[in-house]
Amino acid sequence: MITDHQEVARYRLAEQLRAAEVRAQRNELRAAAKADRTGGPRHELAVVLRRLADRLEPQPRNHRPGLSVVRSQAR
């Protein structure tokens, strides 16, 4: 005869196993989608071209105002 403690333990183990299987399936789908998205030579070429474009024409960076702004307003 199974005690209440053993029954609860079996139930919890079954739930944990079910959750682990769902996580594994989700991770497999996510990995497959990522491989499709980033796997090809076109993607690699696009990355290289984007880096080259950034090197030739860097994006403007927002600089915080320095003391010159404070001094010009104080006068």
Backbone as CSV, one residue per row, in Angstrom:
resi,resn,N_x,N_y,N_z,CA_x,CA_y,CA_z,C_x,C_y,C_z
1,MET,0.839,-1.184,0.000,0.000,0.000,0.000,0.890,1.257,0.000
2,ILE,0.467,2.256,-0.760,1.237,3.491,-0.897,0.786,4.484,0.176
3,THR,1.768,5.070,0.826,1.426,6.073,1.837,1.119,7.392,1.146
4,ASP,0.526,8.289,1.901,0.214,9.614,1.342,1.482,10.338,0.906
5,HIS,2.533,10.194,1.691,3.804,10.857,1.370,4.357,10.352,0.042
6,GLN,4.298,9.042,-0.176,4.789,8.479,-1.430,3.936,8.934,-2.611
7,GLU,2.639,9.032,-2.403,1.755,9.473,-3.482,2.041,10.918,-3.865
8,VAL,2.236,11.755,-2.869,2.569,13.160,-3.138,3.913,13.251,-3.848
9,ALA,4.881,12.454,-3.413,6.197,12.462,-4.049,6.101,12.020,-5.501
10,ARG,5.317,10.996,-5.779,5.132,10.549,-7.170,4.477,11.636,-8.019
11,TYR,3.483,12.288,-7.458,2.791,13.348,-8.191,3.750,14.493,-8.514
12,ARG,4.533,14.900,-7.511,5.488,15.991,-7.739,6.535,15.608,-8.770
13,LEU,7.023,14.390,-8.688,8.019,13.927,-9.649,7.440,13.908,-11.061
14,ALA,6.206,13.451,-11.193,5.564,13.435,-12.510,5.405,14.847,-13.055
15,GLU,5.038,15.793,-12.200,4.902,17.191,-12.632,6.251,17.770,-13.055
16,GLN,7.300,17.484,-12.283,8.635,17.981,-12.626,9.113,17.395,-13.951
17,LEU,8.847,16.120,-14.153,9.236,15.469,-15.398,8.490,16.069,-16.584
18,ARG,7.200,16.311,-16.420,6.404,16.921,-17.477,6.914,18.326,-17.802
19,ALA,7.238,19.107,-16.773,7.746,20.457,-16.988,9.102,20.426,-17.681
20,ALA,9.959,19.470,-17.321,11.267,19.347,-17.963,11.131,18.986,-19.436
21,GLU,10.181,18.115,-19.757,9.957,17.756,-21.160,9.461,18.945,-21.965
22,VAL,8.578,19.739,-21.388,8.074,20.930,-22.078,9.209,21.914,-22.313
23,ARG,10.065,22.107,-21.284,11.210,23.018,-21.437,12.153,22.536,-22.525
24,ALA,12.411,21.223,-22.571,13.311,20.670,-23.581,12.755,20.887,-24.984
25,GLN,11.456,20.668,-25.167,10.845,20.898,-26.481,10.927,22.367,-26.871
26,ARG,10.652,23.254,-25.906,10.709,24.690,-26.184,12.126,25.114,-26.566
27,ASN,13.122,24.575,-25.849,14.506,24.914,-26.158,14.924,24.390,-27.522
28,GLU,14.456,23.202,-27.887,14.765,22.670,-29.217,14.169,23.540,-30.306
29,LEU,12.915,23.957,-30.120,12.283,24.828,-31.116,13.006,26.158,-31.214
30,ARG,13.389,26.710,-30.065,14.098,27.994,-30.051,15.456,27.875,-30.734
31,ALA,16.164,26.781,-30.479,17.475,26.572,-31.105,17.331,26.395,-32.614
32,ALA,16.298,25.675,-33.039,16.078,25.482,-34.475,15.737,26.808,-35.153
33,ALA,14.918,27.617,-34.501,14.562,28.911,-35.081,15.778,29.824,-35.158
34,LYS,16.623,29.779,-34.143,17.824,30.618,-34.146,18.786,30.163,-35.239
35,ALA,18.913,28.863,-35.443,19.795,28.338,-36.486,19.301,28.777,-37.865
36,ASP,17.992,28.800,-38.051,17.442,29.257,-39.330,17.680,30.739,-39.531
37,ARG,17.619,31.487,-38.450,17.736,32.939,-38.534,19.168,33.396,-38.766
38,THR,20.134,32.757,-38.121,21.501,33.276,-38.144,22.490,32.345,-38.820
39,GLY,22.004,31.338,-39.509,22.917,30.310,-39.968,23.582,30.550,-41.310
40,GLY,23.012,31.343,-42.171,23.480,31.342,-43.542,24.597,32.314,-43.842
41,PRO,25.204,32.125,-45.017,26.274,33.029,-45.434,25.760,34.441,-45.708
42,ARG,24.483,34.578,-46.064,23.935,35.923,-46.286,23.939,36.736,-45.001
43,HIS,23.636,36.065,-43.897,23.645,36.764,-42.611,25.058,37.216,-42.258
44,GLU,26.035,36.333,-42.464,27.424,36.681,-42.170,27.880,37.847,-43.033
45,LEU,27.506,37.844,-44.301,27.861,38.944,-45.193,27.207,40.243,-44.736
46,ALA,25.961,40.177,-44.307,25.271,41.370,-43.824,25.948,41.935,-42.585
47,VAL,26.402,41.069,-41.700,27.086,41.526,-40.485,28.390,42.220,-40.857
48,VAL,29.145,41.624,-41.754,30.421,42.216,-42.177,30.186,43.572,-42.838
49,LEU,29.197,43.652,-43.717,28.916,44.922,-44.386,28.442,45.993,-43.408
50,ARG,27.648,45.596,-42.420,27.174,46.551,-41.415,28.340,47.086,-40.589
51,ARG,29.258,46.214,-40.211,30.432,46.659,-39.445,31.303,47.584,-40.271
52,LEU,31.471,47.265,-41.548,32.260,48.118,-42.428,31.606,49.488,-42.581
53,ALA,30.311,49.523,-42.746,29.592,50.791,-42.868,29.717,51.612,-41.589
54,ASP,29.657,50.960,-40.440,29.812,51.678,-39.178,31.217,52.245,-39.031
55,ARG,32.196,51.518,-39.530,33.574,51.988,-39.439,33.787,53.200,-40.359
56,LEU,33.175,53.160,-41.544,33.347,54.262,-42.490,32.515,55.486,-42.095
57,GLU,31.332,55.262,-41.601,30.427,56.344,-41.229,29.853,56.056,-39.853
58,PRO,30.588,56.365,-38.780,30.097,56.022,-37.442,28.827,56.792,-37.097
59,GLN,27.993,56.160,-36.303,26.754,56.798,-35.865,27.080,57.881,-34.857
60,PRO,26.336,58.990,-34.886,26.615,60.050,-33.903,26.286,59.560,-32.494
61,ARG,27.161,59.908,-31.593,26.954,59.513,-30.201,26.474,60.709,-29.404
62,ASN,25.588,60.458,-28.492,25.090,61.532,-27.642,26.059,61.732,-26.487
63,HIS,26.671,62.910,-26.459,27.582,63.232,-25.370,26.843,64.078,-24.363
64,ARG,27.131,63.828,-23.121,26.506,64.646,-22.086,27.153,66.018,-22.085
65,PRO,26.377,67.048,-21.805,26.965,68.386,-21.790,28.000,68.499,-20.672
66,GLY,29.090,69.164,-20.997,30.151,69.333,-20.011,30.013,70.658,-19.282
67,LEU,31.104,71.116,-18.735,31.098,72.373,-17.981,30.878,73.576,-18.883
68,SER,31.185,73.457,-20.178,31.026,74.606,-21.071,29.571,75.060,-21.119
69,VAL,28.632,74.161,-21.037,27.225,74.522,-21.048,26.879,75.284,-19.766
70,VAL,27.394,74.812,-18.648,27.112,75.473,-17.382,27.725,76.868,-17.354
71,ARG,28.943,77.013,-17.857,29.616,78.312,-17.858,28.919,79.290,-18.780
72,SER,28.446,78.825,-19.949,27.817,79.739,-20.891,26.476,80.241,-20.346
73,GLN,25.789,79.467,-19.557,24.505,79.886,-18.990,24.707,80.752,-17.773
74,ALA,25.818,80.636,-17.088,26.059,81.392,-15.864,26.392,82.856,-16.154
75,ARG,26.838,83.164,-17.336,27.258,84.538,-17.668,26.127,85.456,-17.873
